[in-house]
PDB file of C-alpha atoms in Angstrom:
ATOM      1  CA  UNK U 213      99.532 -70.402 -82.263  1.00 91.00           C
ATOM      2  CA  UNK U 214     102.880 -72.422 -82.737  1.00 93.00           C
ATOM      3  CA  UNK U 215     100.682 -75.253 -83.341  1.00 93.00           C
ATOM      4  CA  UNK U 216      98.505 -73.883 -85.604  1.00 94.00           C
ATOM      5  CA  UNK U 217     100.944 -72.146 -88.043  1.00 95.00           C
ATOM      6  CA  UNK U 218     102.592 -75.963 -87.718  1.00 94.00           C
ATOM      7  CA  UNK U 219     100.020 -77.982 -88.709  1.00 96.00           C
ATOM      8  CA  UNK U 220      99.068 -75.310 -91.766  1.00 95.00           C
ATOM      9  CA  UNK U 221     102.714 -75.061 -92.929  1.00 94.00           C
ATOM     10  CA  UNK U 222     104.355 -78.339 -92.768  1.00 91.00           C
ATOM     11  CA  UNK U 223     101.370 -80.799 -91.569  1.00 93.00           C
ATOM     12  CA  UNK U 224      99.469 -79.865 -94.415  1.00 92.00           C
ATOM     13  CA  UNK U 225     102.561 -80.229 -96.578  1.00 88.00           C
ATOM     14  CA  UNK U 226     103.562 -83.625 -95.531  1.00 89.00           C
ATOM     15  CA  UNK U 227     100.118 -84.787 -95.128  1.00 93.00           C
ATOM     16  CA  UNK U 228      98.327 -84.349 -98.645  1.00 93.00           C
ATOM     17  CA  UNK U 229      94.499 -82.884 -99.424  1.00 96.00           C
ATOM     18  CA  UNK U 230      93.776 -86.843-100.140  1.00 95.00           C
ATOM     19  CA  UNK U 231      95.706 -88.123 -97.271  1.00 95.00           C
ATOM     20  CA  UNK U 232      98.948 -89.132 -98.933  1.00 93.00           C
ATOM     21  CA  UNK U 233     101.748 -89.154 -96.707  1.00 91.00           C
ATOM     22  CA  UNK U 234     105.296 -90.485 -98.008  1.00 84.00           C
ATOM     23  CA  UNK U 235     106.873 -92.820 -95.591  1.00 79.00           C
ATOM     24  CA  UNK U 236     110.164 -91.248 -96.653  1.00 73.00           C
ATOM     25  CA  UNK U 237     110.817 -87.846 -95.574  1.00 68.00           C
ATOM     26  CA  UNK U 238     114.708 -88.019 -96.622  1.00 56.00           C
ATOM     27  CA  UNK U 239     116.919 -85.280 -98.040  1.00 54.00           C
ATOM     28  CA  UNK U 240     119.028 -87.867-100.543  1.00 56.00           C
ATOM     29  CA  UNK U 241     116.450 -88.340-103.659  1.00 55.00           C
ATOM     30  CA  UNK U 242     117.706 -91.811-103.947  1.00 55.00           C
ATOM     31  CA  UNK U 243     116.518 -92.993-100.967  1.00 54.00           C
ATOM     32  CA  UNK U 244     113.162 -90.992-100.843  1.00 55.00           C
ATOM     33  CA  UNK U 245     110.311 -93.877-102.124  1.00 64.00           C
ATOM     34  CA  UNK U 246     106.551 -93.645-103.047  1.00 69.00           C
ATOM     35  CA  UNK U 247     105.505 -95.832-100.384  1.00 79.00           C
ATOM     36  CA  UNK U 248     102.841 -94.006 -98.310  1.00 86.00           C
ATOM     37  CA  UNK U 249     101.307 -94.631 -94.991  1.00 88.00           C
ATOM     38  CA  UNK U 250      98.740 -94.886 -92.801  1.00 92.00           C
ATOM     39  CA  UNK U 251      99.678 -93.525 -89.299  1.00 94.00           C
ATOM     40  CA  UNK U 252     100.641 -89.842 -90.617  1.00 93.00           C
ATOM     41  CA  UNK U 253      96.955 -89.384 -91.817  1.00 95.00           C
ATOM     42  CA  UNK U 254      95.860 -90.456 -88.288  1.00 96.00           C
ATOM     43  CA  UNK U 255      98.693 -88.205 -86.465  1.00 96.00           C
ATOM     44  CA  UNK U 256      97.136 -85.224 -88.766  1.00 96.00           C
ATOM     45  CA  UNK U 257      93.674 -85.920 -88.399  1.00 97.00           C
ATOM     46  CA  UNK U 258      94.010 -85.809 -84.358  1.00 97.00           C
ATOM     47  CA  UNK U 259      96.053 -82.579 -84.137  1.00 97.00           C
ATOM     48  CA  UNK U 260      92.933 -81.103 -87.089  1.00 97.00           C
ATOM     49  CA  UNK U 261      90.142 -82.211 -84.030  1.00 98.00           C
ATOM     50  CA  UNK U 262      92.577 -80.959 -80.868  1.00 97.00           C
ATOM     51  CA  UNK U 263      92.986 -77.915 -82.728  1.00 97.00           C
ATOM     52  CA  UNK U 264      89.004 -77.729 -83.685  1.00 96.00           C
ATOM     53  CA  UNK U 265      87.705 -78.559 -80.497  1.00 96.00           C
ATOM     54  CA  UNK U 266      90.500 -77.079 -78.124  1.00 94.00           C
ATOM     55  CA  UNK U 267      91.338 -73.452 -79.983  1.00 94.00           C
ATOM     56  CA  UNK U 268      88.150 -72.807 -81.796  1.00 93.00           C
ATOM     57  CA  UNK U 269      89.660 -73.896 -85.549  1.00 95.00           C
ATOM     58  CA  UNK U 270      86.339 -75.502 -86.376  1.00 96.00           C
ATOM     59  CA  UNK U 271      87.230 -75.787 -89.803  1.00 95.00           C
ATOM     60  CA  UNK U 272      90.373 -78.159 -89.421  1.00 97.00           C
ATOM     61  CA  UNK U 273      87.290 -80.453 -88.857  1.00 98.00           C
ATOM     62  CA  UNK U 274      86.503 -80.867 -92.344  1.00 98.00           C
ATOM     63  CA  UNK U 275      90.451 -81.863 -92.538  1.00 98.00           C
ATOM     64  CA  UNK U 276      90.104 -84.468 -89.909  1.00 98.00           C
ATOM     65  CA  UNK U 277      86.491 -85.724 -91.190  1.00 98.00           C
ATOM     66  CA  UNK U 278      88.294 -85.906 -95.113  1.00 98.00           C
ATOM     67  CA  UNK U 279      91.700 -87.302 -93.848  1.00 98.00           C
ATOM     68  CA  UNK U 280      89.538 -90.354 -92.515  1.00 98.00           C
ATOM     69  CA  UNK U 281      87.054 -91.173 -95.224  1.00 97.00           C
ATOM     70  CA  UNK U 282      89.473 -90.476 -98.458  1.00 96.00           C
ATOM     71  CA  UNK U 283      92.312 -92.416 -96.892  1.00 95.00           C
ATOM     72  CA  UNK U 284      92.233 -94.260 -93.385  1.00 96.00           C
ATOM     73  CA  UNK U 285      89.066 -95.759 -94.149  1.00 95.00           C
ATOM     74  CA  UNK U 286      89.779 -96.918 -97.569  1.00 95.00           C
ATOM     75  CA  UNK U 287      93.417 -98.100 -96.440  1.00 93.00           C
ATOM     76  CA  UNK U 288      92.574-100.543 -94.068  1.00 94.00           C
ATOM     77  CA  UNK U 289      92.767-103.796 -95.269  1.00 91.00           C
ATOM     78  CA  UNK U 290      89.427-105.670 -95.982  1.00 89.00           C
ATOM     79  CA  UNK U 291      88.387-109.348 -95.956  1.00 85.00           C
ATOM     80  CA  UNK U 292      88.933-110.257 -99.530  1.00 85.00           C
ATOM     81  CA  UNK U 293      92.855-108.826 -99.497  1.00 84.00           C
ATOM     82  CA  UNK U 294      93.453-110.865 -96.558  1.00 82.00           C
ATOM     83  CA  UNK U 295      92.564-114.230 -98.349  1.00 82.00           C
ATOM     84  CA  UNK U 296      95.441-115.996-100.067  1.00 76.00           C
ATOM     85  CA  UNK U 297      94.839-117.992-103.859  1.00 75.00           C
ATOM     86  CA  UNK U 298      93.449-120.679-101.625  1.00 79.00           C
ATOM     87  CA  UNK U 299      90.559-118.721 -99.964  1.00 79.00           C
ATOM     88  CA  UNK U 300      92.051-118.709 -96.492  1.00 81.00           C
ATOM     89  CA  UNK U 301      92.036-116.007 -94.315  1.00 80.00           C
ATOM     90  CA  UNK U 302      95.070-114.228 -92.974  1.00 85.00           C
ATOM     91  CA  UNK U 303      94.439-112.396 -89.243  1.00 83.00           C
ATOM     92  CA  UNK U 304      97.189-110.371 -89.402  1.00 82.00           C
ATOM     93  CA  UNK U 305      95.862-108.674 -92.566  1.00 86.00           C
ATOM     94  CA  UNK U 306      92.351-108.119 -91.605  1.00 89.00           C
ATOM     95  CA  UNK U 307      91.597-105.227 -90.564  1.00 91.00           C
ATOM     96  CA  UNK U 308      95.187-103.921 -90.317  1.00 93.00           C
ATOM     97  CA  UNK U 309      96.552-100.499 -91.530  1.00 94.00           C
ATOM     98  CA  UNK U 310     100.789-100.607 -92.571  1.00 91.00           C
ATOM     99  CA  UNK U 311     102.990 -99.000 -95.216  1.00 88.00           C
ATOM    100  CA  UNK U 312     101.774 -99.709 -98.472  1.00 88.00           C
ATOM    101  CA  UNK U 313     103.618-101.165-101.914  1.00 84.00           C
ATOM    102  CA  UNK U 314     101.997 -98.375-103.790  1.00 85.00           C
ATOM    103  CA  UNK U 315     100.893 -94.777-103.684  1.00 85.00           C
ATOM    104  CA  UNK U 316      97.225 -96.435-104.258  1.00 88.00           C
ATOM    105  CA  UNK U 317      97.294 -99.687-102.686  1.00 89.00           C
ATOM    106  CA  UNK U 318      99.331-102.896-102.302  1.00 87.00           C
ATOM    107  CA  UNK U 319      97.396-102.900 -98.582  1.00 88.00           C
ATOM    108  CA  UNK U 320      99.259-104.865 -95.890  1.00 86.00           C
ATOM    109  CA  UNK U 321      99.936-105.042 -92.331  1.00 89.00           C
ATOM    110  CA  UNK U 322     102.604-103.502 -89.895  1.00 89.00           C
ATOM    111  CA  UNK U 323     101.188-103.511 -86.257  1.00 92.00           C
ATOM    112  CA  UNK U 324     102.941-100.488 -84.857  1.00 94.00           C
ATOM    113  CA  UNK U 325     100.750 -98.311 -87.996  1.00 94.00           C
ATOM    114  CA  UNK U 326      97.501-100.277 -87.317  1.00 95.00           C
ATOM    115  CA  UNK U 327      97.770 -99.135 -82.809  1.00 96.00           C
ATOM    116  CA  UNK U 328      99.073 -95.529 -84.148  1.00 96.00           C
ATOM    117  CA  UNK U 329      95.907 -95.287 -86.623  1.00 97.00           C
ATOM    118  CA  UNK U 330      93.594 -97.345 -83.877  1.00 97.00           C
ATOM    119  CA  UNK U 331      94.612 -94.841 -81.243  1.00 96.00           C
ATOM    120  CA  UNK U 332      93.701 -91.721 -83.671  1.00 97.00           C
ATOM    121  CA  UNK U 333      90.521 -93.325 -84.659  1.00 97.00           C
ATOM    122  CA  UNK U 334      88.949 -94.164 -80.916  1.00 97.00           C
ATOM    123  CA  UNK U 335      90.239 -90.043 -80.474  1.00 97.00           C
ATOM    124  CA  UNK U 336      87.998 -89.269 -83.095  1.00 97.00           C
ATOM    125  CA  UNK U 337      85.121 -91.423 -82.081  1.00 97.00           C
ATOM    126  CA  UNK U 338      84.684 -90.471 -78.881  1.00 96.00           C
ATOM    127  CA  UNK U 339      84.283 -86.589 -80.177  1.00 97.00           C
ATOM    128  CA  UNK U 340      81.870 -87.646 -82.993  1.00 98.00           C
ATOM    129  CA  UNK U 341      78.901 -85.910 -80.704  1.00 98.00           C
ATOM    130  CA  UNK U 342      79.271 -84.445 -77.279  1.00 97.00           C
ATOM    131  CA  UNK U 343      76.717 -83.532 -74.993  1.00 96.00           C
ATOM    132  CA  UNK U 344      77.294 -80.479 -72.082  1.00 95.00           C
ATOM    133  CA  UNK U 345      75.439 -77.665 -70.780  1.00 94.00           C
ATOM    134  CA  UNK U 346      74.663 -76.046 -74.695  1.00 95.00           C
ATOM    135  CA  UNK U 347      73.710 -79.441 -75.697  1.00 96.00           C
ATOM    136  CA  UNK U 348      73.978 -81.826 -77.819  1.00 97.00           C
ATOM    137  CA  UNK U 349      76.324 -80.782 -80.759  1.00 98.00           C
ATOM    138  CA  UNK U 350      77.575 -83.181 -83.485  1.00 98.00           C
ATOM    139  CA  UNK U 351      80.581 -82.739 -84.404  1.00 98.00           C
ATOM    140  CA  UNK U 352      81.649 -85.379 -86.954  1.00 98.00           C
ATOM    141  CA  UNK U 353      78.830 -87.236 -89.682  1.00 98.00           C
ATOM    142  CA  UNK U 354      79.795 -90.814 -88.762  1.00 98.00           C
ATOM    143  CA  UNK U 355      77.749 -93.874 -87.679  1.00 98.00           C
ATOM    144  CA  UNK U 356      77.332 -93.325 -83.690  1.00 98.00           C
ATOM    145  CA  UNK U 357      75.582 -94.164 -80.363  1.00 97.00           C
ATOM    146  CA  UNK U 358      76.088 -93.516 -76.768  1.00 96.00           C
ATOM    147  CA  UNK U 359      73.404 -92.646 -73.916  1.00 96.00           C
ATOM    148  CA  UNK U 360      72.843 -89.157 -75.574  1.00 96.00           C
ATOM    149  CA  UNK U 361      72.046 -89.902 -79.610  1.00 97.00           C
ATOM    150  CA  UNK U 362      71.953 -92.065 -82.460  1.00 98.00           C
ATOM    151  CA  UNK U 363      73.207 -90.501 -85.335  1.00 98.00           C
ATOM    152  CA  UNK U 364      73.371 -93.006 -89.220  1.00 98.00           C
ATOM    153  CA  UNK U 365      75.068 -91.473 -91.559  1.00 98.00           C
ATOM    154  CA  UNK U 366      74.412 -92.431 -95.948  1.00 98.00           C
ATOM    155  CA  UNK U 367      75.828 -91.122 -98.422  1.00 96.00           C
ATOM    156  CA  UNK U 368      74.238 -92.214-101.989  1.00 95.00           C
ATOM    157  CA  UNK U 369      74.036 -89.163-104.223  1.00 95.00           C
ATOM    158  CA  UNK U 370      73.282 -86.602-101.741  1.00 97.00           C
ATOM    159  CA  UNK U 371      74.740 -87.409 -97.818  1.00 98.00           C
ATOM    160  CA  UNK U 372      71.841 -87.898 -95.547  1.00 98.00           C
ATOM    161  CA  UNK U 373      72.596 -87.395 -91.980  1.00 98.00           C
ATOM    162  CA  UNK U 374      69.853 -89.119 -89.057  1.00 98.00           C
ATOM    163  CA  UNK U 375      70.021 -87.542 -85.584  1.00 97.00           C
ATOM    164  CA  UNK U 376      68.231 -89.229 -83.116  1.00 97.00           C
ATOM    165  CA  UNK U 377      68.160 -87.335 -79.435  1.00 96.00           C
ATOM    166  CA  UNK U 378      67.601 -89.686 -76.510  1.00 94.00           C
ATOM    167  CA  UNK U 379      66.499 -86.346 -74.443  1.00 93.00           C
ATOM    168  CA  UNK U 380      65.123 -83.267 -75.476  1.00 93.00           C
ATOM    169  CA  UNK U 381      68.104 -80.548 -75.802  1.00 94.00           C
ATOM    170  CA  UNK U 382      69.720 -78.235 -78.069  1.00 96.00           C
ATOM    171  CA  UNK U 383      71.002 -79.548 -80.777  1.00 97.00           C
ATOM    172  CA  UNK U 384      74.203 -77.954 -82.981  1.00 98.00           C
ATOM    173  CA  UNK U 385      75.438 -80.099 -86.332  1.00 98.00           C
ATOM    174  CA  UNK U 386      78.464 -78.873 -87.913  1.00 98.00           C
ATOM    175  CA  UNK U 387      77.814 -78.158 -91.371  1.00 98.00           C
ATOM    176  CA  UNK U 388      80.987 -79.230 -94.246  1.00 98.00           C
ATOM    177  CA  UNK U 389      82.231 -76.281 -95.485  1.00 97.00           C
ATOM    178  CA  UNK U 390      82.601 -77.751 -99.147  1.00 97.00           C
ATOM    179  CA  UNK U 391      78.754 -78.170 -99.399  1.00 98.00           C
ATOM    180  CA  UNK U 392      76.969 -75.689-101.120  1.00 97.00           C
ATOM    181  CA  UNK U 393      75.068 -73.851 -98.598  1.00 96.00           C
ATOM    182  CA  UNK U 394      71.904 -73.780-100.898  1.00 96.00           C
ATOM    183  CA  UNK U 395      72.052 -77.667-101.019  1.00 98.00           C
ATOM    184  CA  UNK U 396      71.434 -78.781 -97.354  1.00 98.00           C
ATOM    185  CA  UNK U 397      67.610 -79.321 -95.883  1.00 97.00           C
ATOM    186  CA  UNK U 398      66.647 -79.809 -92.481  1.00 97.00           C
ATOM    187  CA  UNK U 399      63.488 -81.976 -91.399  1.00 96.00           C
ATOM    188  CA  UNK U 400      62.387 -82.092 -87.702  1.00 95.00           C
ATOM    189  CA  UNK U 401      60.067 -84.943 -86.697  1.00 93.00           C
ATOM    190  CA  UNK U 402      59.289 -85.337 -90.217  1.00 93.00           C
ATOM    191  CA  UNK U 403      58.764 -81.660 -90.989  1.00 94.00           C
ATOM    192  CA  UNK U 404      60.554 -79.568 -93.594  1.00 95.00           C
ATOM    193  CA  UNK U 405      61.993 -76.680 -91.308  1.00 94.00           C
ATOM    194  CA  UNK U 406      64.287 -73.828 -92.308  1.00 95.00           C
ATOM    195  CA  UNK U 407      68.158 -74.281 -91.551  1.00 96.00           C
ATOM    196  CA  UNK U 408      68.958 -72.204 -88.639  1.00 96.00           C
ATOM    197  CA  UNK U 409      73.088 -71.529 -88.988  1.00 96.00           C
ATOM    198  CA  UNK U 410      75.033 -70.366 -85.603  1.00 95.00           C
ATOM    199  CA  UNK U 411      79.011 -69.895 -87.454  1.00 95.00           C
ATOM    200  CA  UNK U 412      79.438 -73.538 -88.987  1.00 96.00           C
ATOM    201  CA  UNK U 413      76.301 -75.317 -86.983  1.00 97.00           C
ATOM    202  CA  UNK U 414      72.568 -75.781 -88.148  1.00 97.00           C
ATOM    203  CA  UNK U 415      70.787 -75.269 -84.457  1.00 97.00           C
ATOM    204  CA  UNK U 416      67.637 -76.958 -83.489  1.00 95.00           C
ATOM    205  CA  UNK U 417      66.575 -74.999 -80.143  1.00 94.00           C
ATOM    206  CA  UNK U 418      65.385 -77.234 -78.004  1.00 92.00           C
ATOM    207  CA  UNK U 419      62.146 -75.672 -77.256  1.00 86.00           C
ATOM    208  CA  UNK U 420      60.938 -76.634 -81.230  1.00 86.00           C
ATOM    209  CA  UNK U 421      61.903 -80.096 -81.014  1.00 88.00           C
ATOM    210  CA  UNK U 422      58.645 -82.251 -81.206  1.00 85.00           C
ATOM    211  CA  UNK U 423      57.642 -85.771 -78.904  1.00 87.00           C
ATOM    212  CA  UNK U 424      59.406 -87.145 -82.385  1.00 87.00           C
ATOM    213  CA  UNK U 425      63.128 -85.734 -82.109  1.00 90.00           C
ATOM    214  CA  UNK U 426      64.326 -87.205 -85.296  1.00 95.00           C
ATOM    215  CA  UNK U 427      66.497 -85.081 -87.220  1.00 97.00           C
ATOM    216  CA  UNK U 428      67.620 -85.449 -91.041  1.00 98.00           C
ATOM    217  CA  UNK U 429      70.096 -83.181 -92.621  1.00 98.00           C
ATOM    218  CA  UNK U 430      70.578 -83.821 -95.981  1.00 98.00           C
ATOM    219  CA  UNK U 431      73.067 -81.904 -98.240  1.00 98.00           C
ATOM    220  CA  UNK U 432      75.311 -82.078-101.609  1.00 98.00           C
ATOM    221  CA  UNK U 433      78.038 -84.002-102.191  1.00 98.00           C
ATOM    222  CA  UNK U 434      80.032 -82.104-105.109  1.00 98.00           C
ATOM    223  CA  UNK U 435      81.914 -83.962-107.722  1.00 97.00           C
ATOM    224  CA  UNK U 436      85.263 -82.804-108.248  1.00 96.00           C
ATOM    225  CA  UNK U 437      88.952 -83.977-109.828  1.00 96.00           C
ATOM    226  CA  UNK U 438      92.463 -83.026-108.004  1.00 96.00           C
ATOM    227  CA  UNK U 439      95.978 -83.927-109.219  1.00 95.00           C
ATOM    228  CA  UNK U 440      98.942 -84.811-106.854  1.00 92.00           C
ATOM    229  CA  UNK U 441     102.402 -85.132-108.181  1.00 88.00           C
ATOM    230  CA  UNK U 442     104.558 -88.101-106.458  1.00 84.00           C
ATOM    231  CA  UNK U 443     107.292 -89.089-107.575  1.00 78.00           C
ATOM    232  CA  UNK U 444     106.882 -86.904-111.127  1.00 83.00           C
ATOM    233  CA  UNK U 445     103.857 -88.999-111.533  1.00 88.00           C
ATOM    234  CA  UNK U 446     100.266 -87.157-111.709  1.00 92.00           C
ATOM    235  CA  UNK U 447      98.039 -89.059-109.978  1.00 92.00           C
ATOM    236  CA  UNK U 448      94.286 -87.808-110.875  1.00 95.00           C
ATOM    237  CA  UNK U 449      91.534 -87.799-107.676  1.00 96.00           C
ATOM    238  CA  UNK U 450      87.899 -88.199-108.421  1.00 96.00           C
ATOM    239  CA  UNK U 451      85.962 -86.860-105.484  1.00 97.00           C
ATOM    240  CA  UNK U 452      82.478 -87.117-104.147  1.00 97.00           C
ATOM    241  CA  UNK U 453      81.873 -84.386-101.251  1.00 97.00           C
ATOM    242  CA  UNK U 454      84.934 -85.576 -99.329  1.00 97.00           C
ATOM    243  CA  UNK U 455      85.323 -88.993-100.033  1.00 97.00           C
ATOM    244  CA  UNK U 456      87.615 -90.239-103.159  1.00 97.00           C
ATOM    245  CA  UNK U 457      85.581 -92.615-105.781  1.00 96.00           C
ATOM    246  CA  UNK U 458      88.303 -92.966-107.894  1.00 96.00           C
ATOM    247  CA  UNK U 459      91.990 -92.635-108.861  1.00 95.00           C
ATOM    248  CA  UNK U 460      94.316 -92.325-111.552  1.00 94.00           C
ATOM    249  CA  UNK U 461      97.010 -94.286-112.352  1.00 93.00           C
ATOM    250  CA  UNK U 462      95.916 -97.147-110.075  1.00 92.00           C
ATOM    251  CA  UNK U 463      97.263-100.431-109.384  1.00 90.00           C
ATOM    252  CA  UNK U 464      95.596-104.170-109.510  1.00 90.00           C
ATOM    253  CA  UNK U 465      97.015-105.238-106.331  1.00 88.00           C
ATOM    254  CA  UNK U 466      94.802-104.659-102.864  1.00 89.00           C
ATOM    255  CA  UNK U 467      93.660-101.296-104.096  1.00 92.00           C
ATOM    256  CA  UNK U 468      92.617 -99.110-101.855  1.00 93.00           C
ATOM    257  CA  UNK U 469      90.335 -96.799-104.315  1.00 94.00           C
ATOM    258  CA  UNK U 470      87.980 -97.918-107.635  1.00 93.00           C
ATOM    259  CA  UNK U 471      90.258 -97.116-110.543  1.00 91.00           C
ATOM    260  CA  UNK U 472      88.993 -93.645-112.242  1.00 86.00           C
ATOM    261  CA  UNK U 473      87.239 -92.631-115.084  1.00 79.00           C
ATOM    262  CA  UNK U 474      89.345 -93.812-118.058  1.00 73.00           C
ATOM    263  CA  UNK U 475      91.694 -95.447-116.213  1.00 77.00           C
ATOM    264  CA  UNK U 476      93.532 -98.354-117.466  1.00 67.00           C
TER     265      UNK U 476
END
């Protein structure tokens, strides 16, 4: 309980809907910067899937699932910002995760950020699907494989997620909460079926799962706008489903999002 009324009243503070967390947490405005980071995202997206899958708070998943795709994912630095004027390529950028120059970008690399995020990330990985004696559920709609499943996830204008059993089981996929429920359809072996909700999971029983166990969940991926106010500065969020495809103000150098509609 001390956890959870933690992580909702000062986690979620800190840590912001789109992942912004200042590296400055001072009292003195003069020394409190802009500069975000990396490694607090990570820190809340772990305590989000201990608290999901240790206490029952199933819905901190869609924090931990949104904390990764709207911010660690787009702040890690990529090939093309680890190239200098010359075209050569800097290891210690690629890849890497750090304090940033900007509240959008400026992407660079501090290793103690990059292990902090790397060890948050494998956390998450390993509880993207779990199999045990209810079967198969799938907790998180990432790219995966183990010995159990095979689960590609797309996302183009609807999200498409492919489940793939490697034994016949029951099968529980946890549903996003900011879908509209009317939105998602469920095909088994090819076959339109209706969804089947137990709290926040579709359920395939095991006993209707055909010699062809593919599963496809599809569902919408709402467009939306937020506004977060750093520094006195509003900075506008374009979001698709939980994923951010564009922000406002922006800046030109190693950005981690597409600038947003109307956005100089």
């Amino acid at each position: 309980d001390a956890v959870k009324s933690t992580y909702e009243v000062t986690v979620k503070s800190f840590v912001r809907e789109s992942g912004y967390a200042c590296h400055d947490l001072g009292t003195v405005p003069e020394t409190v910067t802009n500069i975000p980071e990396s490694s607090s995202p990570g820190d809340a997206a772990q305590l989000a899937l201990w608290l999901g899958l240790q206490t029952g708070h199933i819905e901190y998943l869609d924090d931990a699932e949104r904390w990764v795709r709207a911010k660690i994912i787009p702040s890690q630095c990529p090939a093309q910002y680890a190239r200098d004027a010359e075209g050569n390529l800097d290891l210690r950028l690629l890849g890497a995760w750090s304090c940033y120059l900007h509240p959008q970008g400026g992407l660079r690399s501090y290793t103690d950020v990059t292990a902090a995020v790397l060890h948050s990330l494998c956390d998450m990985y390993k509880h993207i699907a779990i199999r045990d004696e209810a079967g198969l559920t799938v907790y998180f709609h990432f790219d995966y494989e183990d010995k159990n499943v095979q689960i590609i996830s797309e996302r183009n204008d609807e999200a498409k997620l492919t489940i793939i059993p490697k034994q016949k089981d029951n099968v529980f996929v946890r549903i996003p909460k900011w879908t509209p429920a009317d939105s998602v359809r469920l095909t088994v072996g090819g076959k339109s079926v209706p969804v089947k909700m137990m709290g926040d999971f579709a359920f395939i029983e095991r006993v209707f799962l055909p010699d062809n166990m593919t599963i496809v969940i599809e569902y919408g991926l709402p467009i939306k706008t937020t506004v977060e106010v750093i520094n006195n500065v509003e900075y506008h969020y374009t979001w698709k489903g939980d994923e951010i495809i564009g922000a406002c103000p922006n800046t030109d150098a190693r950005p981690m999002y597409p600038k947003g509609e109307g956005c100089k």
